[in-house]
Amino acid sequence: MIDRRTTPDRAFQKHHRAAQIAANVVDLCTRPNGPRDRQLIFGEPVTEFSSADGWSYVQSHKDNYCGFMRSNALQNARVTTHHVHTRASHIYESPDFKSANKMALSFGVKLAATNETEKFIETDLGFVPRQHVKPKAFFADDPACIAQIFLGTPYLWGGNTQCGIDCSGLVQSAFIACGIHCPGDSDQQLAQFGRDVGTQNDFRRNDLLFWKGHVAIALGADTLIHANAAHMAVTIEPISNAIERIKAQGDGPVIGHKRV
């Protein structure tokens, strides 16, 4: 069965243009003015297949996710040099933290540096603190540690930023930051990502626990971290408590336990 999320619709393939997200965050929708599937953030590369009435049909290079986004949030592709490696940052008007902030940036944003000073990298839009960025080639080595950067972030269905994130967005951000390709939605992660452990009582750090429509990252044998609608935030919770609570609220038992 063809998955419309990752297979471009031929009806909308009018051209192929290498492009890049030019807004701090943009919704990727099922159709023009339709509901949000996921979000794309500044600097992420996409292929644009068509554009009409202010909407572009694109495919993300990150996870092959397809959808519609506002055309004015696209720019021509360019080579990036750094990525934001803190929960949030800003682009400043000048290399001075007291200067005006021109744009908020979320974890994972990709930037093209045109110059570097002792304290800032310079981009076409302004200056970003060097403490907040890592070179493009840098990858972390512990997804669970990355996930904890988002602790307290509000829950947002389809969200992928520090302003709002959902369960699969948290997992994807954590693993991609460690150089590990990861699909965008929890059902895709369950079907395509990691290997089945075959047991539900030997939890190790960075294991993934799946429920119907939900995923969490184990921090160790007894605790997990997840973006969840019960708390409307990214929270740390005892695994046993989460299993009991989710079952009690009618969402069933754990249906998958995977190790990457």
PDB file of C-alpha atoms in Angstrom:
ATOM      1  CA  MET A   1       0.000   0.000   0.000  1.00  0.00           C
ATOM      2  CA  ILE A   2       1.356   3.421  -0.990  1.00  0.00           C
ATOM      3  CA  ASP A   3       1.933   5.759   1.934  1.00  0.00           C
ATOM      4  CA  ARG A   4       1.053   9.297   0.841  1.00  0.00           C
ATOM      5  CA  ARG A   5       3.251  10.648   3.624  1.00  0.00           C
ATOM      6  CA  THR A   6       6.467   9.432   1.993  1.00  0.00           C
ATOM      7  CA  THR A   7       5.501   8.819  -1.658  1.00  0.00           C
ATOM      8  CA  PRO A   8       5.156  12.012  -3.725  1.00  0.00           C
ATOM      9  CA  ASP A   9       1.795  12.351  -5.440  1.00  0.00           C
ATOM     10  CA  ARG A  10       2.370  12.371  -9.218  1.00  0.00           C
ATOM     11  CA  ALA A  11      -0.549  14.734  -9.668  1.00  0.00           C
ATOM     12  CA  PHE A  12       1.470  17.482  -7.958  1.00  0.00           C
ATOM     13  CA  GLN A  13       4.858  16.776  -9.563  1.00  0.00           C
ATOM     14  CA  LYS A  14       5.191  19.710 -11.961  1.00  0.00           C
ATOM     15  CA  HIS A  15       8.882  20.447 -11.443  1.00  0.00           C
ATOM     16  CA  HIS A  16      11.796  19.611  -9.161  1.00  0.00           C
ATOM     17  CA  ARG A  17      13.467  22.442  -7.268  1.00  0.00           C
ATOM     18  CA  ALA A  18      16.015  22.082  -4.507  1.00  0.00           C
ATOM     19  CA  ALA A  19      14.807  24.397  -1.764  1.00  0.00           C
ATOM     20  CA  GLN A  20      15.196  25.146   1.908  1.00  0.00           C
ATOM     21  CA  ILE A  21      12.941  26.278   4.741  1.00  0.00           C
ATOM     22  CA  ALA A  22      13.275  30.046   5.230  1.00  0.00           C
ATOM     23  CA  ALA A  23      10.989  30.485   8.266  1.00  0.00           C
ATOM     24  CA  ASN A  24      11.748  29.564  11.857  1.00  0.00           C
ATOM     25  CA  VAL A  25       9.017  26.903  11.617  1.00  0.00           C
ATOM     26  CA  VAL A  26       6.369  25.999   9.048  1.00  0.00           C
ATOM     27  CA  ASP A  27       3.540  23.477   9.125  1.00  0.00           C
ATOM     28  CA  LEU A  28       3.609  20.597   6.639  1.00  0.00           C
ATOM     29  CA  CYS A  29      -0.059  19.974   5.855  1.00  0.00           C
ATOM     30  CA  THR A  30      -2.104  17.221   4.257  1.00  0.00           C
ATOM     31  CA  ARG A  31      -3.503  19.736   1.742  1.00  0.00           C
ATOM     32  CA  PRO A  32      -3.504  23.530   1.260  1.00  0.00           C
ATOM     33  CA  ASN A  33      -5.123  25.052   4.355  1.00  0.00           C
ATOM     34  CA  GLY A  34      -5.456  21.503   5.701  1.00  0.00           C
ATOM     35  CA  PRO A  35      -4.453  19.992   9.040  1.00  0.00           C
ATOM     36  CA  ARG A  36      -0.817  19.800  10.137  1.00  0.00           C
ATOM     37  CA  ASP A  37       0.991  16.487   9.702  1.00  0.00           C
ATOM     38  CA  ARG A  38       4.436  17.609  10.857  1.00  0.00           C
ATOM     39  CA  GLN A  39       6.590  20.728  10.999  1.00  0.00           C
ATOM     40  CA  LEU A  40       9.748  21.785   9.178  1.00  0.00           C
ATOM     41  CA  ILE A  41      12.312  24.182  10.639  1.00  0.00           C
ATOM     42  CA  PHE A  42      14.680  26.803   9.302  1.00  0.00           C
ATOM     43  CA  GLY A  43      17.401  25.490   6.992  1.00  0.00           C
ATOM     44  CA  GLU A  44      15.882  22.051   6.408  1.00  0.00           C
ATOM     45  CA  PRO A  45      16.274  20.938   2.778  1.00  0.00           C
ATOM     46  CA  VAL A  46      13.237  19.962   0.724  1.00  0.00           C
ATOM     47  CA  THR A  47      12.346  19.235  -2.873  1.00  0.00           C
ATOM     48  CA  GLU A  48       9.573  21.452  -4.201  1.00  0.00           C
ATOM     49  CA  PHE A  49       7.390  19.689  -6.788  1.00  0.00           C
ATOM     50  CA  SER A  50       4.753  22.341  -7.462  1.00  0.00           C
ATOM     51  CA  SER A  51       3.537  25.747  -6.375  1.00  0.00           C
ATOM     52  CA  ALA A  52       0.084  27.307  -6.753  1.00  0.00           C
ATOM     53  CA  ASP A  53      -2.027  29.860  -4.895  1.00  0.00           C
ATOM     54  CA  GLY A  54       0.640  30.449  -2.259  1.00  0.00           C
ATOM     55  CA  TRP A  55       1.137  26.771  -1.428  1.00  0.00           C
ATOM     56  CA  SER A  56       3.993  24.437  -2.393  1.00  0.00           C
ATOM     57  CA  TYR A  57       3.954  20.664  -2.483  1.00  0.00           C
ATOM     58  CA  VAL A  58       7.271  19.454  -1.067  1.00  0.00           C
ATOM     59  CA  GLN A  59       9.167  16.421   0.189  1.00  0.00           C
ATOM     60  CA  SER A  60      11.477  16.708   3.180  1.00  0.00           C
ATOM     61  CA  HIS A  61      14.983  15.311   2.744  1.00  0.00           C
ATOM     62  CA  LYS A  62      15.093  14.459   6.450  1.00  0.00           C
ATOM     63  CA  ASP A  63      12.514  11.680   6.379  1.00  0.00           C
ATOM     64  CA  ASN A  64      10.897  11.833   2.898  1.00  0.00           C
ATOM     65  CA  TYR A  65       7.699  13.276   4.390  1.00  0.00           C
ATOM     66  CA  CYS A  66       5.484  14.890   1.743  1.00  0.00           C
ATOM     67  CA  GLY A  67       2.921  17.633   2.134  1.00  0.00           C
ATOM     68  CA  PHE A  68       1.865  21.191   1.477  1.00  0.00           C
ATOM     69  CA  MET A  69       3.461  24.276   3.006  1.00  0.00           C
ATOM     70  CA  ARG A  70       3.289  28.017   2.513  1.00  0.00           C
ATOM     71  CA  SER A  71       5.406  28.971  -0.513  1.00  0.00           C
ATOM     72  CA  ASN A  72       6.696  32.152   1.114  1.00  0.00           C
ATOM     73  CA  ALA A  73       8.525  30.015   3.690  1.00  0.00           C
ATOM     74  CA  LEU A  74      10.824  28.570   1.000  1.00  0.00           C
ATOM     75  CA  GLN A  75      14.116  29.808  -0.381  1.00  0.00           C
ATOM     76  CA  ASN A  76      16.671  28.400  -2.807  1.00  0.00           C
ATOM     77  CA  ALA A  77      18.846  25.669  -1.332  1.00  0.00           C
ATOM     78  CA  ARG A  78      22.290  26.550  -0.049  1.00  0.00           C
ATOM     79  CA  VAL A  79      25.040  24.699   1.770  1.00  0.00           C
ATOM     80  CA  THR A  80      24.694  24.837   5.553  1.00  0.00           C
ATOM     81  CA  THR A  81      27.645  24.826   7.952  1.00  0.00           C
ATOM     82  CA  HIS A  82      26.203  24.648  11.477  1.00  0.00           C
ATOM     83  CA  HIS A  83      23.150  23.524  13.417  1.00  0.00           C
ATOM     84  CA  VAL A  84      21.590  24.779  16.638  1.00  0.00           C
ATOM     85  CA  HIS A  85      22.433  22.381  19.460  1.00  0.00           C
ATOM     86  CA  THR A  86      20.558  24.014  22.329  1.00  0.00           C
ATOM     87  CA  ARG A  87      16.835  23.964  23.000  1.00  0.00           C
ATOM     88  CA  ALA A  88      16.489  27.462  21.552  1.00  0.00           C
ATOM     89  CA  SER A  89      18.532  30.368  20.262  1.00  0.00           C
ATOM     90  CA  HIS A  90      18.140  33.698  18.457  1.00  0.00           C
ATOM     91  CA  ILE A  91      19.446  35.458  15.394  1.00  0.00           C
ATOM     92  CA  TYR A  92      20.664  38.883  16.543  1.00  0.00           C
ATOM     93  CA  GLU A  93      20.899  42.038  14.482  1.00  0.00           C
ATOM     94  CA  SER A  94      24.561  42.541  15.384  1.00  0.00           C
ATOM     95  CA  PRO A  95      27.255  40.547  17.233  1.00  0.00           C
ATOM     96  CA  ASP A  96      25.983  41.808  20.584  1.00  0.00           C
ATOM     97  CA  PHE A  97      23.563  39.951  22.848  1.00  0.00           C
ATOM     98  CA  LYS A  98      21.918  43.290  23.682  1.00  0.00           C
ATOM     99  CA  SER A  99      21.019  43.938  20.040  1.00  0.00           C
ATOM    100  CA  ALA A 100      17.593  43.219  18.586  1.00  0.00           C
ATOM    101  CA  ASN A 101      16.692  39.571  18.121  1.00  0.00           C
ATOM    102  CA  LYS A 102      15.434  39.017  14.577  1.00  0.00           C
ATOM    103  CA  MET A 103      14.277  35.399  14.731  1.00  0.00           C
ATOM    104  CA  ALA A 104      13.856  32.651  17.298  1.00  0.00           C
ATOM    105  CA  LEU A 105      15.556  29.355  16.467  1.00  0.00           C
ATOM    106  CA  SER A 106      14.801  25.848  17.678  1.00  0.00           C
ATOM    107  CA  PHE A 107      17.027  22.848  18.269  1.00  0.00           C
ATOM    108  CA  GLY A 108      18.216  21.357  14.990  1.00  0.00           C
ATOM    109  CA  VAL A 109      17.904  24.500  12.860  1.00  0.00           C
ATOM    110  CA  LYS A 110      20.484  24.463  10.049  1.00  0.00           C
ATOM    111  CA  LEU A 111      22.518  27.589   9.375  1.00  0.00           C
ATOM    112  CA  ALA A 112      24.909  28.822   6.698  1.00  0.00           C
ATOM    113  CA  ALA A 113      27.726  30.816   8.283  1.00  0.00           C
ATOM    114  CA  THR A 114      29.254  33.577   6.157  1.00  0.00           C
ATOM    115  CA  ASN A 115      31.760  34.580   8.816  1.00  0.00           C
ATOM    116  CA  GLU A 116      32.733  33.724  12.384  1.00  0.00           C
ATOM    117  CA  THR A 117      33.813  35.865  15.295  1.00  0.00           C
ATOM    118  CA  GLU A 118      34.957  34.852  18.741  1.00  0.00           C
ATOM    119  CA  LYS A 119      31.411  34.808  20.113  1.00  0.00           C
ATOM    120  CA  PHE A 120      29.087  34.586  17.103  1.00  0.00           C
ATOM    121  CA  ILE A 121      28.623  33.026  13.715  1.00  0.00           C
ATOM    122  CA  GLU A 122      27.374  35.437  11.083  1.00  0.00           C
ATOM    123  CA  THR A 123      24.603  34.466   8.667  1.00  0.00           C
ATOM    124  CA  ASP A 124      22.744  36.372   5.963  1.00  0.00           C
ATOM    125  CA  LEU A 125      20.042  37.172   8.508  1.00  0.00           C
ATOM    126  CA  GLY A 126      22.260  38.112  11.428  1.00  0.00           C
ATOM    127  CA  PHE A 127      24.357  36.693  14.242  1.00  0.00           C
ATOM    128  CA  VAL A 128      23.934  33.516  16.306  1.00  0.00           C
ATOM    129  CA  PRO A 129      25.870  32.828  19.551  1.00  0.00           C
ATOM    130  CA  ARG A 130      28.628  30.277  19.011  1.00  0.00           C
ATOM    131  CA  GLN A 131      27.742  28.618  22.315  1.00  0.00           C
ATOM    132  CA  HIS A 132      24.425  27.568  20.767  1.00  0.00           C
ATOM    133  CA  VAL A 133      25.720  25.912  17.591  1.00  0.00           C
ATOM    134  CA  LYS A 134      27.799  22.950  16.501  1.00  0.00           C
ATOM    135  CA  PRO A 135      29.515  22.333  13.155  1.00  0.00           C
ATOM    136  CA  LYS A 136      27.416  20.493  10.594  1.00  0.00           C
ATOM    137  CA  ALA A 137      29.503  17.321  10.979  1.00  0.00           C
ATOM    138  CA  PHE A 138      28.964  17.119  14.753  1.00  0.00           C
ATOM    139  CA  PHE A 139      26.611  14.438  16.079  1.00  0.00           C
ATOM    140  CA  ALA A 140      25.695  13.643  19.674  1.00  0.00           C
ATOM    141  CA  ASP A 141      25.992  10.082  20.975  1.00  0.00           C
ATOM    142  CA  ASP A 142      23.047   9.709  23.374  1.00  0.00           C
ATOM    143  CA  PRO A 143      19.485  10.239  22.068  1.00  0.00           C
ATOM    144  CA  ALA A 144      18.040  10.147  25.590  1.00  0.00           C
ATOM    145  CA  CYS A 145      20.248  13.065  26.572  1.00  0.00           C
ATOM    146  CA  ILE A 146      19.044  15.039  23.553  1.00  0.00           C
ATOM    147  CA  ALA A 147      15.416  14.261  24.398  1.00  0.00           C
ATOM    148  CA  GLN A 148      15.926  15.767  27.852  1.00  0.00           C
ATOM    149  CA  ILE A 149      16.817  19.095  26.231  1.00  0.00           C
ATOM    150  CA  PHE A 150      13.097  19.327  25.414  1.00  0.00           C
ATOM    151  CA  LEU A 151      11.934  18.600  28.978  1.00  0.00           C
ATOM    152  CA  GLY A 152       8.956  20.834  29.742  1.00  0.00           C
ATOM    153  CA  THR A 153       8.301  21.701  26.092  1.00  0.00           C
ATOM    154  CA  PRO A 154       4.541  21.999  25.465  1.00  0.00           C
ATOM    155  CA  TYR A 155       2.886  19.104  23.688  1.00  0.00           C
ATOM    156  CA  LEU A 156       1.791  19.932  20.128  1.00  0.00           C
ATOM    157  CA  TRP A 157       0.307  17.402  17.714  1.00  0.00           C
ATOM    158  CA  GLY A 158       2.700  17.178  14.760  1.00  0.00           C
ATOM    159  CA  GLY A 159       5.115  19.581  16.454  1.00  0.00           C
ATOM    160  CA  ASN A 160       8.866  19.497  15.892  1.00  0.00           C
ATOM    161  CA  THR A 161      10.226  22.484  17.833  1.00  0.00           C
ATOM    162  CA  GLN A 162      10.946  23.867  21.276  1.00  0.00           C
ATOM    163  CA  CYS A 163       7.651  25.776  21.044  1.00  0.00           C
ATOM    164  CA  GLY A 164       5.721  22.523  20.735  1.00  0.00           C
ATOM    165  CA  ILE A 165       6.542  18.889  20.014  1.00  0.00           C
ATOM    166  CA  ASP A 166       4.762  15.536  19.943  1.00  0.00           C
ATOM    167  CA  CYS A 167       5.918  12.048  20.875  1.00  0.00           C
ATOM    168  CA  SER A 168       7.308  11.009  17.500  1.00  0.00           C
ATOM    169  CA  GLY A 169       8.813  14.446  16.887  1.00  0.00           C
ATOM    170  CA  LEU A 170      10.751  14.109  20.135  1.00  0.00           C
ATOM    171  CA  VAL A 171      12.044  10.667  19.146  1.00  0.00           C
ATOM    172  CA  GLN A 172      12.985  11.828  15.662  1.00  0.00           C
ATOM    173  CA  SER A 173      14.807  14.938  16.921  1.00  0.00           C
ATOM    174  CA  ALA A 174      16.744  12.898  19.470  1.00  0.00           C
ATOM    175  CA  PHE A 175      17.951  10.225  17.069  1.00  0.00           C
ATOM    176  CA  ILE A 176      18.643  12.479  14.072  1.00  0.00           C
ATOM    177  CA  ALA A 177      20.813  14.651  16.351  1.00  0.00           C
ATOM    178  CA  CYS A 178      22.897  11.518  16.883  1.00  0.00           C
ATOM    179  CA  GLY A 179      23.242  10.875  13.148  1.00  0.00           C
ATOM    180  CA  ILE A 180      20.622   8.112  13.104  1.00  0.00           C
ATOM    181  CA  HIS A 181      17.943   8.317  10.402  1.00  0.00           C
ATOM    182  CA  CYS A 182      14.466   8.185  11.941  1.00  0.00           C
ATOM    183  CA  PRO A 183      10.971   8.363  10.402  1.00  0.00           C
ATOM    184  CA  GLY A 184       8.570  11.113  11.421  1.00  0.00           C
ATOM    185  CA  ASP A 185       5.470   9.372  12.802  1.00  0.00           C
ATOM    186  CA  SER A 186       5.167   6.802  15.583  1.00  0.00           C
ATOM    187  CA  ASP A 187       3.577   4.122  13.360  1.00  0.00           C
ATOM    188  CA  GLN A 188       6.452   4.502  10.901  1.00  0.00           C
ATOM    189  CA  GLN A 189       8.952   4.300  13.747  1.00  0.00           C
ATOM    190  CA  LEU A 190       7.302   1.126  15.035  1.00  0.00           C
ATOM    191  CA  ALA A 191       7.324  -0.487  11.589  1.00  0.00           C
ATOM    192  CA  GLN A 192      10.675   0.706  10.244  1.00  0.00           C
ATOM    193  CA  PHE A 193      12.977   1.752  13.062  1.00  0.00           C
ATOM    194  CA  GLY A 194      15.196  -0.350  15.322  1.00  0.00           C
ATOM    195  CA  ARG A 195      14.816  -4.040  16.099  1.00  0.00           C
ATOM    196  CA  ASP A 196      12.217  -5.824  18.172  1.00  0.00           C
ATOM    197  CA  VAL A 197      13.488  -6.742  21.624  1.00  0.00           C
ATOM    198  CA  GLY A 198      10.730  -9.280  22.171  1.00  0.00           C
ATOM    199  CA  THR A 199      10.289  -8.534  25.854  1.00  0.00           C
ATOM    200  CA  GLN A 200       8.783  -5.699  27.812  1.00  0.00           C
ATOM    201  CA  ASN A 201      10.676  -5.965  31.086  1.00  0.00           C
ATOM    202  CA  ASP A 202      14.314  -5.462  30.057  1.00  0.00           C
ATOM    203  CA  PHE A 203      14.334  -1.748  29.383  1.00  0.00           C
ATOM    204  CA  ARG A 204      17.637  -0.119  28.508  1.00  0.00           C
ATOM    205  CA  ARG A 205      18.566   3.485  27.849  1.00  0.00           C
ATOM    206  CA  ASN A 206      17.368   4.636  24.409  1.00  0.00           C
ATOM    207  CA  ASP A 207      14.953   1.731  23.948  1.00  0.00           C
ATOM    208  CA  LEU A 208      11.652   2.763  22.395  1.00  0.00           C
ATOM    209  CA  LEU A 209       8.305   1.790  23.925  1.00  0.00           C
ATOM    210  CA  PHE A 210       5.253   1.931  21.686  1.00  0.00           C
ATOM    211  CA  TRP A 211       1.546   2.156  22.348  1.00  0.00           C
ATOM    212  CA  LYS A 212      -1.140   2.640  19.729  1.00  0.00           C
ATOM    213  CA  GLY A 213      -0.350   6.113  18.407  1.00  0.00           C
ATOM    214  CA  HIS A 214       2.343   6.840  20.991  1.00  0.00           C
ATOM    215  CA  VAL A 215       6.080   6.341  21.569  1.00  0.00           C
ATOM    216  CA  ALA A 216       8.484   7.033  24.428  1.00  0.00           C
ATOM    217  CA  ILE A 217      12.250   6.782  25.005  1.00  0.00           C
ATOM    218  CA  ALA A 218      13.568   4.796  27.945  1.00  0.00           C
ATOM    219  CA  LEU A 219      16.056   6.680  30.116  1.00  0.00           C
ATOM    220  CA  GLY A 220      16.984   3.451  31.873  1.00  0.00           C
ATOM    221  CA  ALA A 221      15.393   0.368  33.363  1.00  0.00           C
ATOM    222  CA  ASP A 222      12.710   2.270  35.275  1.00  0.00           C
ATOM    223  CA  THR A 223      12.027   5.663  33.682  1.00  0.00           C
ATOM    224  CA  LEU A 224      11.086   7.093  30.305  1.00  0.00           C
ATOM    225  CA  ILE A 225      10.728  10.472  28.632  1.00  0.00           C
ATOM    226  CA  HIS A 226       7.927  11.339  26.248  1.00  0.00           C
ATOM    227  CA  ALA A 227       5.844  14.170  24.868  1.00  0.00           C
ATOM    228  CA  ASN A 228       2.339  13.298  25.971  1.00  0.00           C
ATOM    229  CA  ALA A 229      -1.140  14.770  25.964  1.00  0.00           C
ATOM    230  CA  ALA A 230      -1.851  13.687  29.557  1.00  0.00           C
ATOM    231  CA  HIS A 231       0.642  16.249  30.859  1.00  0.00           C
ATOM    232  CA  MET A 232       0.556  18.374  27.654  1.00  0.00           C
ATOM    233  CA  ALA A 233       4.342  18.526  27.864  1.00  0.00           C
ATOM    234  CA  VAL A 234       7.557  16.555  27.578  1.00  0.00           C
ATOM    235  CA  THR A 235       7.864  14.753  30.900  1.00  0.00           C
ATOM    236  CA  ILE A 236       9.893  12.080  32.656  1.00  0.00           C
ATOM    237  CA  GLU A 237       7.785   9.315  34.176  1.00  0.00           C
ATOM    238  CA  PRO A 238       8.330   5.916  35.782  1.00  0.00           C
ATOM    239  CA  ILE A 239       7.810   3.258  33.107  1.00  0.00           C
ATOM    240  CA  SER A 240       5.417   1.269  35.283  1.00  0.00           C
ATOM    241  CA  ASN A 241       3.318   4.375  35.980  1.00  0.00           C
ATOM    242  CA  ALA A 242       3.143   5.267  32.287  1.00  0.00           C
ATOM    243  CA  ILE A 243       2.098   1.730  31.325  1.00  0.00           C
ATOM    244  CA  GLU A 244      -0.660   1.667  33.945  1.00  0.00           C
ATOM    245  CA  ARG A 245      -1.872   5.197  33.236  1.00  0.00           C
ATOM    246  CA  ILE A 246      -2.019   4.777  29.460  1.00  0.00           C
ATOM    247  CA  LYS A 247      -3.873   1.484  29.776  1.00  0.00           C
ATOM    248  CA  ALA A 248      -6.301   2.978  32.285  1.00  0.00           C
ATOM    249  CA  GLN A 249      -7.114   5.909  30.020  1.00  0.00           C
ATOM    250  CA  GLY A 250      -8.187   3.450  27.318  1.00  0.00           C
ATOM    251  CA  ASP A 251      -5.176   3.487  24.984  1.00  0.00           C
ATOM    252  CA  GLY A 252      -4.181  -0.110  25.618  1.00  0.00           C
ATOM    253  CA  PRO A 253      -0.961  -1.910  26.534  1.00  0.00           C
ATOM    254  CA  VAL A 254       2.568  -1.549  25.167  1.00  0.00           C
ATOM    255  CA  ILE A 255       2.526  -2.939  21.614  1.00  0.00           C
ATOM    256  CA  GLY A 256       6.208  -2.635  20.786  1.00  0.00           C
ATOM    257  CA  HIS A 257       9.622  -2.515  22.411  1.00  0.00           C
ATOM    258  CA  LYS A 258      12.481  -1.707  20.048  1.00  0.00           C
ATOM    259  CA  ARG A 259      16.219  -1.164  20.383  1.00  0.00           C
ATOM    260  CA  VAL A 260      18.226   0.945  17.949  1.00  0.00           C
TER     261      VAL A 260
END
